[in-house]
Tab-separated table of C-alpha atoms in Angstrom:
chain	number	residue	atom	x	y	z
A	4	MET	CA	-10.754	24.289	-9.066
A	5	VAL	CA	-8.437	26.450	-11.130
A	6	SER	CA	-8.337	25.429	-14.770
A	7	THR	CA	-4.903	24.494	-16.029
A	8	GLY	CA	-5.676	24.926	-19.725
A	9	ALA	CA	-3.748	21.720	-20.270
A	10	VAL	CA	-2.632	20.690	-23.770
A	11	PRO	CA	-2.186	16.927	-24.244
A	12	ASN	CA	1.421	15.777	-24.489
A	13	LEU	CA	1.212	13.679	-27.642
A	14	ALA	CA	4.972	13.218	-27.929
A	15	PHE	CA	5.168	11.553	-24.535
A	16	ARG	CA	2.156	9.390	-25.315
A	17	GLN	CA	3.860	8.217	-28.500
A	18	LEU	CA	6.973	7.237	-26.557
A	19	ARG	CA	4.875	4.987	-24.320
A	20	GLY	CA	3.841	2.994	-27.389
A	21	PRO	CA	1.693	-0.116	-26.796
A	22	ARG	CA	2.553	-0.385	-23.105
A	23	SER	CA	-0.158	0.388	-20.548
A	24	ALA	CA	0.309	3.407	-18.304
A	25	GLY	CA	1.077	1.050	-15.408
A	26	GLU	CA	3.681	-0.867	-17.416
A	27	PHE	CA	5.325	2.354	-18.525
A	28	ALA	CA	5.348	3.648	-14.926
A	29	ALA	CA	7.124	0.443	-13.883
A	30	ALA	CA	9.741	1.082	-16.581
A	31	VAL	CA	10.224	4.604	-15.224
A	32	ARG	CA	10.827	3.274	-11.718
A	33	ARG	CA	13.320	0.690	-13.016
A	34	SER	CA	15.212	3.391	-14.899
A	35	ALA	CA	15.242	5.541	-11.773
A	36	ARG	CA	16.875	2.755	-9.771
A	37	GLU	CA	19.524	2.386	-12.488
A	38	ILE	CA	20.758	5.930	-11.834
A	39	GLY	CA	20.176	6.028	-8.084
A	40	GLU	CA	16.967	8.078	-8.176
A	41	GLN	CA	13.792	7.221	-6.285
A	42	VAL	CA	10.489	8.290	-7.837
A	43	ALA	CA	6.991	7.128	-6.899
A	44	CYS	CA	5.790	6.896	-10.479
A	45	ASP	CA	2.457	5.199	-11.111
A	46	ALA	CA	-0.164	5.040	-13.854
A	47	ARG	CA	-1.839	8.154	-12.505
A	48	TYR	CA	1.333	10.198	-12.906
A	49	ILE	CA	1.770	8.988	-16.492
A	50	GLY	CA	-1.824	10.016	-17.180
A	51	ARG	CA	-1.181	13.485	-15.783
A	52	VAL	CA	1.858	13.884	-18.022
A	53	GLU	CA	0.037	12.711	-21.125
A	54	SER	CA	-2.967	14.939	-20.439
A	55	GLY	CA	-0.655	17.946	-20.218
A	56	GLU	CA	-1.458	18.554	-16.564
A	57	ILE	CA	2.254	18.246	-15.794
A	58	ARG	CA	3.906	20.715	-18.140
A	59	CYS	CA	7.452	20.132	-16.905
A	60	PRO	CA	8.729	17.331	-14.628
A	61	ASN	CA	10.696	18.002	-11.486
A	62	TYR	CA	14.441	17.509	-11.578
A	63	ALA	CA	14.386	13.874	-10.419
A	64	TYR	CA	11.927	12.874	-13.146
A	65	GLU	CA	13.858	14.934	-15.702
A	66	ARG	CA	17.016	12.926	-14.988
A	67	VAL	CA	15.090	9.656	-15.247
A	68	PHE	CA	13.366	10.548	-18.528
A	69	LEU	CA	16.605	11.732	-20.127
A	70	HIS	CA	18.253	8.484	-19.000
A	71	MET	CA	15.413	6.486	-20.583
A	72	PHE	CA	15.658	8.372	-23.888
A	73	PRO	CA	19.346	9.190	-24.452
A	74	GLY	CA	19.976	12.236	-26.609
A	75	ALA	CA	16.456	13.602	-26.167
A	76	THR	CA	15.646	16.972	-24.625
A	77	LEU	CA	12.651	17.884	-22.514
A	78	ALA	CA	11.168	19.553	-25.572
A	79	ASP	CA	11.579	16.301	-27.541
A	80	LEU	CA	9.554	14.595	-24.796
A	81	GLY	CA	6.768	17.139	-25.204
A	82	PHE	CA	7.482	19.209	-22.086
A	83	SER	CA	7.541	22.997	-21.758
A	84	ALA	CA	10.737	24.806	-20.865
A	85	ARG	CA	11.166	24.998	-17.096
A	86	GLU	CA	11.299	28.783	-17.031
A	87	THR	CA	7.851	29.021	-18.600
A	88	VAL	CA	6.190	27.217	-15.695
A	89	ARG	CA	8.115	28.898	-12.875
A	90	GLY	CA	8.162	32.340	-11.383
A	91	ARG	CA	5.654	35.155	-11.056
A	92	GLY	CA	5.214	35.560	-14.768
A	93	ALA	CA	4.274	31.966	-15.313
A	94	ARG	CA	1.705	31.897	-12.540
A	95	ALA	CA	0.235	35.361	-12.906
A	96	ALA	CA	-2.926	34.020	-14.471
A	97	ASP	CA	-3.535	31.873	-11.400
A	98	ASP	CA	-3.120	34.648	-8.833
A	99	THR	CA	-6.084	35.197	-6.551
A	100	PRO	CA	-8.260	37.982	-8.058
A	101	GLY	CA	-8.214	41.132	-5.991
A	102	ARG	CA	-5.631	39.721	-3.541
A	103	PRO	CA	-2.235	40.594	-5.089
A	104	ASP	CA	-0.595	40.471	-1.668
A	105	ILE	CA	-1.360	36.747	-1.138
A	106	PRO	CA	0.499	34.194	-3.281
A	107	PRO	CA	-1.788	31.483	-4.661
A	108	PRO	CA	-1.604	27.884	-3.452
A	109	PRO	CA	0.243	25.457	-5.720
A	110	THR	CA	-1.773	24.489	-8.785
A	111	LEU	CA	-1.840	20.967	-10.128
A	112	HIS	CA	0.746	21.775	-12.785
A	113	SER	CA	3.222	23.593	-10.541
A	114	ASP	CA	6.520	21.975	-9.615
A	115	THR	CA	5.858	22.538	-5.918
A	116	ASP	CA	2.790	20.304	-5.917
A	117	GLU	CA	3.754	18.249	-8.932
A	118	GLU	CA	6.011	15.529	-7.635
A	119	SER	CA	7.275	16.106	-4.110
A	120	ASP	CA	8.077	12.509	-3.155
A	121	VAL	CA	6.841	13.281	0.357
A	122	LEU	CA	3.703	15.375	-0.138
A	123	ARG	CA	2.694	14.742	-3.718
A	124	ARG	CA	-0.930	14.067	-2.760
A	125	VAL	CA	-1.584	17.560	-1.437
A	126	PHE	CA	-4.238	18.936	-3.772
A	127	MET	CA	-5.332	21.980	-1.805
A	128	THR	CA	-7.689	24.512	-3.316
A	129	SER	CA	-7.421	26.671	-0.226
A	130	GLY	CA	-4.478	27.868	1.823
A	131	THR	CA	-6.246	27.132	5.124
A	132	THR	CA	-6.170	24.092	7.351
A	133	ALA	CA	-9.908	24.237	7.937
A	134	MET	CA	-10.794	22.328	4.769
A	135	ALA	CA	-8.242	19.631	5.520
A	136	ALA	CA	-9.438	19.068	9.054
A	137	ALA	CA	-13.033	18.942	7.904
A	138	SER	CA	-12.121	16.192	5.418
A	139	LEU	CA	-11.008	13.746	8.083
A	140	GLY	CA	-14.483	12.233	8.535
A	141	LEU	CA	-14.523	8.962	6.605
A	142	GLY	CA	-18.217	8.815	5.751
A	143	LEU	CA	-18.095	5.037	5.352
A	144	GLY	CA	-21.577	4.326	6.608
A	145	THR	CA	-20.251	3.914	10.153
A	146	THR	CA	-19.658	6.388	12.938
A	147	ALA	CA	-17.536	9.080	11.319
A	148	ILE	CA	-14.224	10.059	12.803
A	149	ALA	CA	-14.507	13.232	14.818
A	150	ALA	CA	-12.659	16.031	13.065
A	151	ALA	CA	-12.217	19.435	14.613
A	152	ALA	CA	-12.997	22.248	12.204
A	153	VAL	CA	-10.359	24.897	12.745
A	154	PRO	CA	-10.525	28.612	12.014
A	155	VAL	CA	-8.725	30.062	9.031
A	156	GLN	CA	-4.962	30.365	9.609
A	157	ARG	CA	-5.065	28.551	12.968
A	158	ARG	CA	-1.987	26.465	13.706
A	159	VAL	CA	-2.295	22.685	13.536
A	160	GLY	CA	-2.484	21.315	17.044
A	161	GLU	CA	-3.747	18.467	19.199
A	162	ALA	CA	-7.254	18.294	17.726
A	163	GLU	CA	-6.044	17.940	14.135
A	164	VAL	CA	-3.290	15.429	14.927
A	165	THR	CA	-5.714	13.353	16.987
A	166	ALA	CA	-8.150	13.335	14.051
A	167	VAL	CA	-5.436	11.893	11.793
A	168	GLU	CA	-4.557	9.221	14.351
A	169	LYS	CA	-8.231	8.290	14.762
A	170	ALA	CA	-8.588	8.023	10.987
A	171	VAL	CA	-5.770	5.443	10.932
A	172	ARG	CA	-7.395	3.371	13.675
A	173	GLN	CA	-10.833	3.532	12.075
A	174	ILE	CA	-9.565	2.385	8.683
A	175	ARG	CA	-7.696	-0.526	10.269
A	176	LEU	CA	-10.772	-1.566	12.218
A	177	LEU	CA	-12.984	-1.491	9.136
A	178	ASP	CA	-10.385	-3.405	7.118
A	179	ASP	CA	-10.152	-6.134	9.768
A	180	ARG	CA	-13.898	-6.595	9.544
A	181	HIS	CA	-14.637	-6.121	5.860
A	182	GLY	CA	-11.434	-6.179	3.766
A	183	GLY	CA	-10.171	-3.437	1.493
A	184	GLY	CA	-12.446	-3.798	-1.531
A	185	GLY	CA	-15.153	-1.384	-0.437
A	186	LEU	CA	-12.971	1.067	1.477
A	187	TYR	CA	-10.096	2.165	-0.713
A	188	ARG	CA	-11.657	4.987	-2.697
A	189	ARG	CA	-13.354	6.508	0.318
A	190	ALA	CA	-10.184	6.344	2.410
A	191	ALA	CA	-8.299	8.518	-0.081
A	192	GLN	CA	-9.985	11.715	1.144
A	193	PRO	CA	-8.683	11.600	4.722
A	194	LEU	CA	-5.249	10.732	3.349
A	195	ARG	CA	-5.214	13.876	1.211
A	196	ALA	CA	-6.441	15.855	4.199
A	197	ALA	CA	-3.662	14.499	6.425
A	198	TYR	CA	-0.973	15.510	3.940
A	199	ALA	CA	-2.607	18.904	3.512
A	200	LEU	CA	-2.243	19.436	7.252
A	201	LEU	CA	1.346	18.247	7.068
A	202	ASP	CA	2.069	20.571	4.174
A	203	SER	CA	0.733	23.610	6.041
A	204	GLY	CA	3.908	23.629	8.138
A	205	THR	CA	2.173	25.388	11.027
A	206	THR	CA	2.369	22.854	13.882
A	207	THR	CA	2.719	24.364	17.315
A	208	ARG	CA	5.647	22.261	18.620
A	209	ARG	CA	8.107	19.565	17.566
A	210	SER	CA	6.236	16.752	19.335
A	211	THR	CA	3.070	17.685	17.431
A	212	SER	CA	4.978	17.745	14.152
A	213	ASP	CA	6.445	14.306	14.853
A	214	ARG	CA	3.011	12.874	15.608
A	215	LEU	CA	1.550	14.448	12.477
A	216	HIS	CA	4.308	12.981	10.296
A	217	ALA	CA	3.827	9.577	11.906
A	218	GLY	CA	0.046	9.766	11.565
A	219	ALA	CA	0.143	10.831	7.920
A	220	GLY	CA	2.674	8.115	7.097
A	221	GLU	CA	0.657	5.428	8.871
A	222	LEU	CA	-2.461	6.622	7.060
A	223	ALA	CA	-0.608	6.321	3.732
A	224	ILE	CA	0.341	2.738	4.635
A	225	SER	CA	-3.227	1.906	5.667
A	226	VAL	CA	-4.649	3.285	2.424
A	227	GLY	CA	-1.869	1.507	0.539
A	228	TRP	CA	-2.902	-1.752	2.163
A	229	LEU	CA	-6.518	-1.189	1.104
A	230	ALA	CA	-5.242	-0.745	-2.455
A	231	HIS	CA	-3.060	-3.856	-2.103
A	232	ASP	CA	-5.979	-5.945	-0.833
A	233	SER	CA	-8.098	-4.630	-3.723
A	234	ALA	CA	-5.484	-5.641	-6.338
A	235	ARG	CA	-4.689	-1.993	-7.120
A	236	PHE	CA	-1.006	-2.785	-6.918
A	237	GLU	CA	0.458	0.341	-8.517
A	238	ASP	CA	-1.619	2.517	-6.205
A	239	ALA	CA	-0.397	0.492	-3.237
A	240	ARG	CA	3.214	0.845	-4.327
A	241	SER	CA	2.785	4.602	-4.622
A	242	HIS	CA	1.259	4.922	-1.143
A	243	TYR	CA	4.000	2.813	0.442
A	244	ALA	CA	6.676	4.911	-1.261
A	245	GLU	CA	4.956	8.023	0.063
A	246	ALA	CA	5.021	6.651	3.604
A	247	LEU	CA	8.694	5.698	3.281
A	248	ALA	CA	9.612	9.189	2.125
A	249	THR	CA	7.674	10.704	5.018
A	250	ALA	CA	9.493	8.414	7.443
A	251	ARG	CA	12.894	9.419	6.147
A	252	VAL	CA	12.111	13.136	6.227
A	253	ALA	CA	10.911	12.807	9.826
A	254	GLY	CA	13.686	10.422	10.893
A	255	ASP	CA	11.040	7.952	12.106
A	256	ALA	CA	12.577	4.460	12.194
A	257	GLY	CA	9.316	2.817	13.230
A	258	LEU	CA	7.405	4.253	10.299
A	259	GLU	CA	10.277	3.342	7.966
A	260	ALA	CA	10.234	-0.272	9.172
A	261	HIS	CA	6.459	-0.433	8.652
A	262	ALA	CA	6.697	0.982	5.135
A	263	PHE	CA	9.410	-1.519	4.190
A	264	CYS	CA	7.373	-4.345	5.752
A	265	ASN	CA	4.378	-3.589	3.542
A	266	ALA	CA	6.520	-2.905	0.479
A	267	SER	CA	8.117	-6.331	0.917
A	268	PHE	CA	4.702	-7.985	1.138
A	269	LEU	CA	3.514	-6.162	-1.993
A	270	ALA	CA	6.643	-7.143	-3.925
A	271	ARG	CA	6.105	-10.782	-2.983
A	272	ASP	CA	2.471	-10.653	-4.081
A	273	THR	CA	3.332	-9.065	-7.425
A	274	GLY	CA	6.061	-11.488	-8.463
A	275	ARG	CA	9.150	-9.499	-7.430
A	276	PRO	CA	10.674	-11.800	-4.795
A	277	ARG	CA	14.171	-10.316	-4.924
A	278	GLU	CA	12.763	-6.861	-4.236
A	279	SER	CA	10.700	-8.403	-1.443
A	280	VAL	CA	13.858	-9.725	0.227
A	281	ARG	CA	15.682	-6.396	-0.104
A	282	ALA	CA	12.767	-4.451	1.383
A	283	ALA	CA	12.446	-6.908	4.281
A	284	GLU	CA	16.164	-6.656	5.013
A	285	ALA	CA	15.967	-2.858	4.953
A	286	GLY	CA	13.015	-3.022	7.329
A	287	GLN	CA	14.987	-5.210	9.724
A	288	ARG	CA	17.844	-2.689	9.727
A	289	ALA	CA	15.401	0.120	10.504
A	290	ALA	CA	13.777	-1.921	13.293
A	291	GLU	CA	16.978	-3.036	15.045
A	292	SER	CA	16.994	-0.161	17.525
A	293	LEU	CA	13.258	-0.173	18.283
A	294	GLY	CA	13.218	-2.935	20.904
A	295	SER	CA	10.328	-4.911	19.394
A	296	PRO	CA	11.069	-8.623	18.848
A	297	ARG	CA	7.626	-9.107	17.311
A	298	LEU	CA	8.356	-6.489	14.647
A	299	LEU	CA	11.642	-8.223	13.835
A	300	ALA	CA	9.757	-11.530	13.652
A	301	LEU	CA	7.274	-10.154	11.131
A	302	LEU	CA	10.037	-8.648	9.000
A	303	ALA	CA	11.907	-11.965	9.062
A	304	LEU	CA	8.710	-13.636	7.827
A	305	ARG	CA	8.508	-11.102	5.006
A	306	GLU	CA	12.075	-12.010	4.086
A	307	ALA	CA	11.188	-15.706	4.233
A	308	GLY	CA	8.301	-15.119	1.840
A	309	GLY	CA	10.592	-13.393	-0.640
A	310	ARG	CA	13.201	-16.143	-0.409
A	311	ALA	CA	10.504	-18.770	-0.937
A	312	GLY	CA	9.471	-16.915	-4.080
A	313	LEU	CA	13.077	-17.180	-5.270
A	314	GLY	CA	13.040	-20.932	-4.632
A	315	ASP	CA	15.694	-20.458	-1.939
A	316	ARG	CA	14.556	-23.124	0.512
A	317	SER	CA	17.565	-22.938	2.824
A	318	GLY	CA	17.423	-19.134	2.956
A	319	CYS	CA	13.705	-19.318	3.647
A	320	GLU	CA	14.247	-21.801	6.485
A	321	ARG	CA	16.915	-19.572	8.069
A	322	ALA	CA	14.590	-16.567	7.961
A	323	LEU	CA	11.750	-18.661	9.425
A	324	GLY	CA	14.062	-19.760	12.220
A	325	ARG	CA	14.857	-16.125	13.080
A	326	ALA	CA	11.157	-15.296	12.957
A	327	HIS	CA	10.222	-18.066	15.407
A	328	LYS	CA	13.076	-17.134	17.747
A	329	ALA	CA	12.101	-13.462	17.805
A	330	PHE	CA	8.389	-14.276	18.143
A	331	GLY	CA	9.177	-16.547	21.092
A	332	ARG	CA	10.641	-13.611	23.002
A	333	GLY	CA	7.091	-12.382	23.474
A	334	THR	CA	5.412	-9.011	23.327
A	335	SER	CA	6.993	-5.723	24.328
A	336	ASP	CA	5.864	-2.221	25.210
A	337	ALA	CA	7.782	-1.185	22.095
A	338	ASP	CA	5.537	-3.218	19.765
A	339	PRO	CA	3.878	-0.834	17.274
A	340	GLU	CA	0.142	-0.279	17.600
A	341	TRP	CA	-0.453	-1.452	14.025
A	342	MET	CA	0.830	-4.941	14.856
A	343	THR	CA	-2.270	-6.025	16.793
A	344	PHE	CA	-3.046	-8.463	13.952
A	345	PHE	CA	0.308	-10.250	14.337
A	346	ARG	CA	-0.413	-13.176	16.589
A	347	GLU	CA	0.477	-16.844	16.391
A	348	ALA	CA	-2.256	-17.380	13.790
A	349	GLU	CA	-0.621	-14.863	11.445
A	350	LEU	CA	2.795	-16.432	11.969
A	351	GLU	CA	1.345	-19.809	10.982
A	352	MET	CA	-0.383	-18.278	7.964
A	353	LEU	CA	2.752	-16.590	6.666
A	354	GLU	CA	4.756	-19.778	7.131
A	355	ALA	CA	2.062	-21.692	5.244
A	356	GLN	CA	2.474	-19.278	2.341
A	357	CYS	CA	6.223	-19.884	2.341
A	358	TRP	CA	5.802	-23.648	2.023
A	359	SER	CA	3.114	-23.129	-0.588
A	360	ALA	CA	5.503	-20.993	-2.652
A	361	LEU	CA	8.101	-23.762	-2.348
A	362	GLY	CA	5.565	-26.355	-3.529
A	363	ASP	CA	5.430	-28.298	-0.250
A	364	TRP	CA	1.632	-28.476	-0.160
A	365	PRO	CA	1.116	-30.911	2.752
A	366	ARG	CA	3.383	-28.846	4.994
A	367	ALA	CA	1.668	-25.634	3.858
A	368	ALA	CA	-1.726	-27.173	4.671
A	369	ARG	CA	-0.597	-28.126	8.190
A	370	HIS	CA	0.370	-24.542	8.975
A	371	ALA	CA	-2.727	-23.086	7.307
A	372	ARG	CA	-4.898	-25.456	9.354
A	373	ARG	CA	-3.219	-24.245	12.560
A	374	ALA	CA	-3.788	-20.645	11.486
A	375	THR	CA	-7.519	-21.193	11.076
A	376	ARG	CA	-7.757	-22.850	14.491
A	377	LEU	CA	-5.857	-20.061	16.242
A	378	GLN	CA	-7.432	-17.053	14.541
A	379	ASP	CA	-9.408	-14.540	16.607
A	380	PRO	CA	-13.013	-14.491	15.268
A	381	HIS	CA	-13.076	-10.694	15.459
A	382	PHE	CA	-10.682	-10.514	12.482
A	383	THR	CA	-13.330	-11.476	9.935
A	384	ARG	CA	-11.193	-10.715	6.883
A	385	ASN	CA	-8.391	-12.900	8.177
A	386	LEU	CA	-10.789	-15.740	8.937
A	387	ALA	CA	-11.680	-15.760	5.256
A	388	LEU	CA	-8.069	-15.278	4.174
A	389	TYR	CA	-6.682	-18.148	6.224
A	390	ARG	CA	-9.402	-20.516	5.083
A	391	ALA	CA	-8.814	-19.523	1.461
A	392	GLU	CA	-5.136	-20.400	1.914
A	393	LEU	CA	-6.108	-23.701	3.544
A	394	THR	CA	-8.500	-24.486	0.677
A	395	THR	CA	-5.741	-23.923	-1.865
A	396	ASP	CA	-3.098	-25.914	0.006
A	397	LEU	CA	-5.423	-28.862	0.630
A	398	ALA	CA	-6.564	-28.890	-2.992
A	399	ARG	CA	-2.973	-28.997	-4.235
A	400	ALA	CA	-2.049	-31.607	-1.619
A	401	GLY	CA	-4.783	-33.893	-2.968
A	402	ALA	CA	-7.125	-33.606	0.028
A	403	ALA	CA	-10.101	-32.672	-2.118
A	404	ALA	CA	-12.935	-33.343	0.324
A	405	GLU	CA	-11.311	-31.362	3.138
A	406	ALA	CA	-10.503	-28.580	0.665
A	407	ALA	CA	-14.169	-28.406	-0.348
A	408	THR	CA	-15.206	-28.091	3.306
A	409	ALA	CA	-12.767	-25.233	3.851
A	410	GLY	CA	-13.963	-23.629	0.628
A	411	HIS	CA	-17.548	-23.616	1.895
A	412	GLN	CA	-16.360	-21.780	5.010
A	413	VAL	CA	-14.804	-19.077	2.823
A	414	LEU	CA	-18.021	-18.709	0.854
A	415	ASP	CA	-19.904	-18.286	4.125
A	416	LEU	CA	-17.784	-15.186	4.857
A	417	LEU	CA	-17.806	-13.529	1.445
A	418	SER	CA	-20.990	-11.613	2.192
A	419	GLN	CA	-19.079	-9.818	4.975
A	420	VAL	CA	-15.656	-9.464	3.356
A	421	ARG	CA	-14.681	-7.690	0.148
A	422	SER	CA	-11.136	-8.596	-0.826
A	423	SER	CA	-9.852	-9.159	-4.346
A	424	ARG	CA	-6.939	-11.090	-2.880
A	425	ILE	CA	-9.191	-13.601	-1.113
A	426	ARG	CA	-11.383	-14.028	-4.189
A	427	ALA	CA	-8.308	-14.643	-6.339
A	428	MET	CA	-7.039	-17.282	-3.905
A	429	LEU	CA	-10.418	-19.012	-3.864
A	430	ALA	CA	-10.590	-18.906	-7.659
A	431	GLY	CA	-7.213	-20.637	-7.839
A	432	ALA	CA	-8.365	-23.347	-5.444
A	433	ALA	CA	-11.563	-23.878	-7.428
A	434	GLN	CA	-9.526	-24.266	-10.602
A	435	VAL	CA	-7.440	-27.020	-8.998
A	436	LEU	CA	-10.529	-28.766	-7.635
A	437	ARG	CA	-12.264	-28.873	-11.037
A	438	ALA	CA	-10.019	-31.793	-11.952
A	439	GLN	CA	-11.592	-33.726	-9.031
A	440	ARG	CA	-15.185	-32.772	-9.696
A	441	GLY	CA	-16.255	-36.407	-9.580
A	442	ALA	CA	-16.152	-36.361	-5.773
A	443	PRO	CA	-19.595	-35.360	-4.395
A	444	GLU	CA	-18.148	-32.895	-1.855
A	445	VAL	CA	-16.117	-31.174	-4.559
A	446	ALA	CA	-19.028	-31.011	-6.990
A	447	GLU	CA	-21.224	-29.431	-4.325
A	448	PHE	CA	-18.578	-26.826	-3.486
A	449	LEU	CA	-17.929	-25.957	-7.132
A	450	GLU	CA	-21.631	-25.563	-7.833
A	451	ARG	CA	-21.981	-23.167	-4.922
A	452	TYR	CA	-18.763	-21.348	-5.837
A	453	GLU	CA	-19.951	-20.768	-9.387
A	454	GLU	CA	-23.216	-19.323	-8.061
A	455	VAL	CA	-21.782	-17.227	-5.230
A	456	GLY	CA	-18.020	-17.064	-5.097
A	457	ALA	CA	-17.334	-16.024	-8.672
A	458	GLU	CA	-19.584	-12.975	-8.396
A	459	ALA	CA	-17.808	-9.639	-8.381
């Protein structure tokens, strides 16, 4: 890797003050929305700025930072003048030795790589597609995804696009079985490889380019979900924003609807219900022309979850009504491949979460119980998830003995599933049940939970 000779940006670090990098990144995103900008700022980006790796922000970030700190200049914020990090003179030291006729690939501090909202994860140390294609094997201790190694300067074609699509399917399969906890870090490599292929700009035909955009965007969503399920919420938000930008560049309504669907779910899970509603509504607009009632049903459920978080019971019930109506229209050839998980069990689970958010615990428990009865046993992670929801709802509804039984079933699955979300749900249920420890069934569950379930 080329050394950047980075000098820490102490001025910017001082402006952050006592806030964490993640908290400051959230403030940046809020400020961006205030002026109509959209930036995928996360803790990692803040770290790159403070380390000096980013010497000058791109124009979108410049406008946001100057809005956040009125009257300040880029120099006041610790950045270098733009002209000193652009042009041949600024990058001469990074030129390839002995190859003056070949411009170097973007370095980590260049504006080209720095913060493209679409391809900001392209960290290529070579200008060829061979390295990217070779990176599409997951190496997760299972059968690796076949990746065609391509010669230097070969155009991206069927083999490379197929490798990206297989990577998406493999990650989803592993997540269904094991949850996101053990997969997220290792899934980042094929994601970088997919965007490196996309960034090469050398696809052979338009249909190939469209598939590559769709595959890279779906891979970003899949990796974002692994982050979401592992409680790496800022990482998840960044990946979903990346997928949304890819969708809009490619004009892919299906990918856009998927990105908004996951963004809505993340916003609900991180205490931003109003944002959850807006994202779900945007997803429904994107999905209107796609001919998939099931997709519209899922997006209506995402909206219902956001409205429940707002305490809007009537709005939640209206969205649930639309979801049931659309779901009742059945499957369609237009249903996206990624929606294989969305069956009646998932509908019941998402409705249970709505009633839980509204504090109607008995009603939530009824739907969660139906979800556990309907769930396909092949979806191991969801078996654990649904039972964790049932445990929580029963505990809060006062059905302590039944809650303890459901809790044991979750513990039985934890050796197969790694999910921070499921563990957090089970921890919440155990906390509620501690007040009823006098019941033998509850005491037995809590003893086992403290030995097994609370382990990292």
